[in-house]
Short mmCIF file of C-alpha atoms in Angstrom, two decimals:
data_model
loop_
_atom_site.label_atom_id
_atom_site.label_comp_id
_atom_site.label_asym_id
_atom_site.label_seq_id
_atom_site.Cartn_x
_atom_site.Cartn_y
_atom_site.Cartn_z
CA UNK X 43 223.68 -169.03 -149.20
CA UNK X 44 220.99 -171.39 -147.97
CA UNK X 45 220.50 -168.91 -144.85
CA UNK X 46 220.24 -165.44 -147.13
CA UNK X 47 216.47 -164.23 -148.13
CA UNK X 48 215.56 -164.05 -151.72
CA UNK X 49 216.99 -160.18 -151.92
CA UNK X 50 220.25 -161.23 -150.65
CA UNK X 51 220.96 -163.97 -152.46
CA UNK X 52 220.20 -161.87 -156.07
CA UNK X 53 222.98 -159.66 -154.43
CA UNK X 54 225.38 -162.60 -153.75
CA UNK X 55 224.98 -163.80 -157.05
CA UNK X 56 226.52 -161.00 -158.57
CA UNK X 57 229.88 -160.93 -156.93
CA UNK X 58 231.42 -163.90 -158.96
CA UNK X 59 230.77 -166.57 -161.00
CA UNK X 60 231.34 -169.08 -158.32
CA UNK X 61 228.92 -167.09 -156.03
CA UNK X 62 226.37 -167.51 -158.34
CA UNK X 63 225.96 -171.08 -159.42
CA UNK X 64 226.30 -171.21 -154.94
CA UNK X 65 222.88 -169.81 -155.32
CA UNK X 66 221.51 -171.39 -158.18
CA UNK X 67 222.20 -174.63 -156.33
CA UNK X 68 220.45 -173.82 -153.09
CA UNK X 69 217.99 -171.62 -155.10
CA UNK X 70 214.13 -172.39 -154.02
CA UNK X 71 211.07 -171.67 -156.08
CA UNK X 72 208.35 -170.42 -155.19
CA UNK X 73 204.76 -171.69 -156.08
CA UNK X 74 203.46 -168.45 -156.73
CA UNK X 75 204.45 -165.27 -159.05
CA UNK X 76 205.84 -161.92 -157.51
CA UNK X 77 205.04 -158.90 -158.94
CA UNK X 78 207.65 -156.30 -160.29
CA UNK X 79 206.93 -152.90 -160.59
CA UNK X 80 209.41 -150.33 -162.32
CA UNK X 81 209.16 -147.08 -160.55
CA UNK X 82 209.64 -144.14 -163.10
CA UNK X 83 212.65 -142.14 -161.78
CA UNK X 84 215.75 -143.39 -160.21
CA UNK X 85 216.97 -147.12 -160.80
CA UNK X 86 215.85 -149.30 -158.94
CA UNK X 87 213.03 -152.41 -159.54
CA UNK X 88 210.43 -153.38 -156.80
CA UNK X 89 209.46 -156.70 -155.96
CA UNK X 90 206.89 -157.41 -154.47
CA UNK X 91 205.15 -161.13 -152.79
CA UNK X 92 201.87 -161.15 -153.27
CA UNK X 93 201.37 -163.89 -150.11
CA UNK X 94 203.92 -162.98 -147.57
CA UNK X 95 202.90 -159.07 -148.45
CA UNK X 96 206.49 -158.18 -148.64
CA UNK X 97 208.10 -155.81 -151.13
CA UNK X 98 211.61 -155.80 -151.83
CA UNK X 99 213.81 -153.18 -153.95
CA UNK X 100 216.60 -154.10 -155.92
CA UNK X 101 219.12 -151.17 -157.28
CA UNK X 102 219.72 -151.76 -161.20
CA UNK X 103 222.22 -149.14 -162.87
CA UNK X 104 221.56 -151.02 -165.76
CA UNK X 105 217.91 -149.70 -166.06
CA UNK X 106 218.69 -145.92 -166.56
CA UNK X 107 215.88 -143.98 -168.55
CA UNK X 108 213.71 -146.90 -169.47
CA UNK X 109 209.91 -148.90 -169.00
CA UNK X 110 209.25 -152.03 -169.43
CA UNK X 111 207.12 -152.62 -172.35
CA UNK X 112 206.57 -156.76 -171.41
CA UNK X 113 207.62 -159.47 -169.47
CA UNK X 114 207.75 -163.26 -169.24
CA UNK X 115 209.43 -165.70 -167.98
CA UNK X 116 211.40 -163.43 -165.52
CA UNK X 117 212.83 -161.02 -168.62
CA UNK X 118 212.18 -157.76 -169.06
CA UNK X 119 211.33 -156.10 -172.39
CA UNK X 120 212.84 -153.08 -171.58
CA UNK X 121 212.32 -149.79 -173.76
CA UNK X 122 214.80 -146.19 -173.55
CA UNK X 123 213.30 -142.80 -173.45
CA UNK X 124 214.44 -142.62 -177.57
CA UNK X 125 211.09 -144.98 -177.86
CA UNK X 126 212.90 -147.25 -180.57
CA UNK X 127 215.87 -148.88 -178.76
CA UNK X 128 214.79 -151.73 -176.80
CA UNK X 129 216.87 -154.98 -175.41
CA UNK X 130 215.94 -157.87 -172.65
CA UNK X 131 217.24 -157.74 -169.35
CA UNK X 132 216.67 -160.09 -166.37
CA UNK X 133 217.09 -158.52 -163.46
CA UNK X 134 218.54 -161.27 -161.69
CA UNK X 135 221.23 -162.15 -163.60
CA UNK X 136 221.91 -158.78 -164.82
CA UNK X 137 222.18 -160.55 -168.38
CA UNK X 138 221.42 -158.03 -171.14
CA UNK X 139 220.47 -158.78 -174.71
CA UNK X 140 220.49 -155.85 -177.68
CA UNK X 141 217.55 -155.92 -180.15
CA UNK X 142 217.59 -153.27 -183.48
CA UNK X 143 215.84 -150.61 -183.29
CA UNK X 144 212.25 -150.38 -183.57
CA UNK X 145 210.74 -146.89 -185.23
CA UNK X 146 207.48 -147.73 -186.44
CA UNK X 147 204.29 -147.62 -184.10
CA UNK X 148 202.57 -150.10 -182.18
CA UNK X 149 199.44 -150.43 -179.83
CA UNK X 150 200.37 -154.05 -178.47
CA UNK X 151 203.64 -155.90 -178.16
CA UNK X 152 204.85 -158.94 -176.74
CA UNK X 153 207.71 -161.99 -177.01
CA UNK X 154 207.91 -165.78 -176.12
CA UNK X 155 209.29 -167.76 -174.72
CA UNK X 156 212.33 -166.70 -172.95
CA UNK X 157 214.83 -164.46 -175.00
CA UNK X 158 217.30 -167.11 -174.35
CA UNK X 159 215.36 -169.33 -176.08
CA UNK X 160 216.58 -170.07 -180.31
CA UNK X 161 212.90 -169.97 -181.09
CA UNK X 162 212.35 -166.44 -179.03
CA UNK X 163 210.12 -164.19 -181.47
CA UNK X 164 209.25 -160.44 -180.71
CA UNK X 165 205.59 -159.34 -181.88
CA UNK X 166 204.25 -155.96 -182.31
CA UNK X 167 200.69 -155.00 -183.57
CA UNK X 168 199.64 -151.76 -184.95
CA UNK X 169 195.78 -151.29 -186.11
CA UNK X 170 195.99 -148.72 -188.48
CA UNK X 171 192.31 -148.89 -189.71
CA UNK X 172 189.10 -151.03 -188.87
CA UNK X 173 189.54 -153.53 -191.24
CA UNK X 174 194.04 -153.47 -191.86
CA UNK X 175 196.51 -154.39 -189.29
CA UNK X 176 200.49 -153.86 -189.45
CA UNK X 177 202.63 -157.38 -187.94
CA UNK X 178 206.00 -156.49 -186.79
CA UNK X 179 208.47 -159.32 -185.79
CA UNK X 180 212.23 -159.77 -184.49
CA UNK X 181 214.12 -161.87 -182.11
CA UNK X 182 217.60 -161.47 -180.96
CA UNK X 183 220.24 -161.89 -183.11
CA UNK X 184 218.47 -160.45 -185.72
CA UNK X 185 219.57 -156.52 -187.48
CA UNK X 186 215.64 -155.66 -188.77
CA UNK X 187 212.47 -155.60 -188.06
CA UNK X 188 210.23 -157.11 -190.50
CA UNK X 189 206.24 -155.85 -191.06
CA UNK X 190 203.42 -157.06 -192.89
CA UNK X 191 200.25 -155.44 -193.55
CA UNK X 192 196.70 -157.85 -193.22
CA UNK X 193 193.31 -156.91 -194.37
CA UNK X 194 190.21 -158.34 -193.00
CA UNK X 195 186.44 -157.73 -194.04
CA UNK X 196 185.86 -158.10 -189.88
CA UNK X 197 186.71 -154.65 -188.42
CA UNK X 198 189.60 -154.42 -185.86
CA UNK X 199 187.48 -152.50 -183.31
CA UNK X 200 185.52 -150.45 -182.38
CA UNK X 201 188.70 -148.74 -181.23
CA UNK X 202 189.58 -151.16 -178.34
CA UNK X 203 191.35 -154.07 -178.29
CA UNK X 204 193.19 -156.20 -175.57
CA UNK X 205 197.20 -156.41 -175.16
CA UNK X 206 199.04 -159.42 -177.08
CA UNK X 207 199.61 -162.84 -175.59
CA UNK X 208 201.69 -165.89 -176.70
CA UNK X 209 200.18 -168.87 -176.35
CA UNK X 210 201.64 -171.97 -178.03
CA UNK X 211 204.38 -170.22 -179.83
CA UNK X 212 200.98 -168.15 -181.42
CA UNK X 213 200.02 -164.89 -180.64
CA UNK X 214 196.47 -163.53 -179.83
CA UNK X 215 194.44 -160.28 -179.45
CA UNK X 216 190.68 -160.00 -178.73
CA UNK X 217 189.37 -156.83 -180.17
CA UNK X 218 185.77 -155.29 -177.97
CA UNK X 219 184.15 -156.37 -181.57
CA UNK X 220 184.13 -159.60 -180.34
CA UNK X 221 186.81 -160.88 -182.59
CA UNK X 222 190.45 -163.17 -181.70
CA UNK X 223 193.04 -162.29 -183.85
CA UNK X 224 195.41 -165.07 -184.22
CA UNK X 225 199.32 -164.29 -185.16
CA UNK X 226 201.57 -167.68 -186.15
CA UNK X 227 204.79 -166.13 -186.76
CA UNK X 228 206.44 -169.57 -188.22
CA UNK X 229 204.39 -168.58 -191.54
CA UNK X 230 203.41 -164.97 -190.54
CA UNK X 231 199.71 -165.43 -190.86
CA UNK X 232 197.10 -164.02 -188.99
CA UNK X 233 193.37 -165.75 -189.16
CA UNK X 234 190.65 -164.44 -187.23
CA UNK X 235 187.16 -165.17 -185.39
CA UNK X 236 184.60 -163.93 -184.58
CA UNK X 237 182.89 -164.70 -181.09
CA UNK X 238 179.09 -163.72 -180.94
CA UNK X 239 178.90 -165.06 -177.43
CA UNK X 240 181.37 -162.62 -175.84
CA UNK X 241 179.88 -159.78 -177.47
CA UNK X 242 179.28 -157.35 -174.34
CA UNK X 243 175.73 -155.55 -175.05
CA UNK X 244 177.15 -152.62 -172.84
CA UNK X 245 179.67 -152.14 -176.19
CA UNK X 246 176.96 -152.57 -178.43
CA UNK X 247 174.45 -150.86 -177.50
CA UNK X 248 176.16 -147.80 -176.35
CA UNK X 249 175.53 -148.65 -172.66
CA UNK X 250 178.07 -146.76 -170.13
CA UNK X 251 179.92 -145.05 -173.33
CA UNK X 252 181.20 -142.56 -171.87
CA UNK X 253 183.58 -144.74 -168.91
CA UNK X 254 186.81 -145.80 -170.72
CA UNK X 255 186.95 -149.78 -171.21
CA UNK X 256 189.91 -151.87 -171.32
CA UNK X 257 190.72 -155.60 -172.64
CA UNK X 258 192.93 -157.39 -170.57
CA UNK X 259 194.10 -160.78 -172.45
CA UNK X 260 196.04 -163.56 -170.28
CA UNK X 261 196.66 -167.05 -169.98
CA UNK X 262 196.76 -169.99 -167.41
CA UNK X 263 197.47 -173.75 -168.35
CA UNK X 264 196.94 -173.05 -171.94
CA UNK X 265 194.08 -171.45 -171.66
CA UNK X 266 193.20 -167.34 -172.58
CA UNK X 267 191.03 -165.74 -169.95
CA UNK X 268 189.60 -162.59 -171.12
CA UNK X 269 188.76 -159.77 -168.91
CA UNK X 270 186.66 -156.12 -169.26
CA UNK X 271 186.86 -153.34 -167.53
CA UNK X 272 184.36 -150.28 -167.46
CA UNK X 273 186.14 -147.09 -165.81
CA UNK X 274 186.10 -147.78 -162.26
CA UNK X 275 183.81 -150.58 -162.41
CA UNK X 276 184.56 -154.15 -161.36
CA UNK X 277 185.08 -156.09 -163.61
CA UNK X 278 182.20 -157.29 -165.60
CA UNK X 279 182.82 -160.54 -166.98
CA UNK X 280 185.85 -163.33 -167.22
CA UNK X 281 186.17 -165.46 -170.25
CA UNK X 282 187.73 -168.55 -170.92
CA UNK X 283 188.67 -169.16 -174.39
CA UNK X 284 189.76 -173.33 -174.98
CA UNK X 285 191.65 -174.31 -177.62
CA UNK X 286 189.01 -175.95 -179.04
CA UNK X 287 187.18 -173.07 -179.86
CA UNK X 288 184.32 -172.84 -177.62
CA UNK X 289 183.99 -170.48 -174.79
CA UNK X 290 182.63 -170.70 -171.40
CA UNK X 291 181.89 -167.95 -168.53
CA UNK X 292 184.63 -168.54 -165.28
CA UNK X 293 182.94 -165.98 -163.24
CA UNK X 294 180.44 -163.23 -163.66
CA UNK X 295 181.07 -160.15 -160.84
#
């Protein structure tokens, strides 16, 4: 097992359940995150090492008609072409977990930590106006998903805000307003901020309007780093936003 490359072994360990705590044992990780990409047809997964510049495909009749709609932790949130079924699948031990179904909207979702974990939680946000936001949550085990509507006098806008991320055991969005939206789902509350110092005068003041802008919304050590995008643009700034509230600039392009 020792001798096999990382695709192999993923193969071995699906024979038997002796063959795979063989490569659990002599498993090696890596320093470094791969990337996996989910082509749209057929069923297979690509991996891909961002330092060696390899790319490796593993076959998965498990996938079917799906996307992944988040990941963490190596699990896929995986979604089927209905749009409301979804389940967690890690595509190295082939282990699948069923959620309920899921048939109201959403702009962001996300989960943490693992799905294996007793306090996993599944998060879903929906802005349905400026100034009222719908809070969906699950985990697994659970038959429902439960929603709760907020209203804030800061707007949820204007009509762009970044993806979800846990951080914590909390979940945060940063709306283009200039705003972090913070989700605790132990007492499903969501408080707010607003940051003056990451408002982007390009936003404001109706500077390069008409190039679509995204939010992306990550973390590293603890930390959120906070990115824009302006069409095909570099991106402008990076933000890092410490727990304690104050904000300073990583790296200006």
């Amino acid at each position: 097992m020792s001798l096999l490359m990382l695709k192999d072994k993923i193969r071995a360990s699906t024979v038997c359940k002796k063959w795979r705590e063989a490569a659990k044992s002599v498993r090696v990780f890596h320093k470094h995150q791969w990337f996996v990409s989910i082509p749209t047809f057929g069923n297979s997964i690509n991996l891909f090492d961002p330092l060696e510049r390899k790319k490796y495909t593993l076959n998965l009749p498990e996938k079917g008609v799906t996307d992944v709609a988040y990941s963490k932790d190596g699990w896929l949130l995986m979604r089927r072409s209905s749009f409301v079924e979804f389940f967690f699948f890690n595509p190295y031990s082939r282990e699948l977990i069923s959620l309920p179904d899921n048939e109201l909207p959403y702009q962001a979702i996300a989960f943490s930590p693992a799905p294996t974990s007793e306090t996993c939680t599944l998060v879903t946000l929906n802005r349905i106006s400026e100034c009222i936001v719908a809070i969906s949550t699950c985990y697994p085990g659970a038959t429902e998903w439960i929603t709760k509507k907020f209203h804030f006098y800061l707007a949820f806008g204007p009509n762009v805000h970044s993806n979800l991320v846990c951080v914590n055991d909390r979940f945060y969005c940063f709306t283009s307003g200039g705003v972090l939206f913070e989700f605790d789902p132990a007492s499903r509350t969501l408080s707010h901020q607003a940051w003056d110092d990451v408002r982007f005068p390009e936003i404001h003041n109706n500077e390069w309007s008409y190039l679509p802008k995204e939010l992306y919304l990550m973390e590293q050590k603890g930390e959120l780093i906070l990115m824009y995008t302006y069409g095909a643009e570099k991106p402008k700034k990076i933000l890092s936003c410490i727990s304690n509230k104050k904000v300073k600039i990583l790296k200006i392009f």
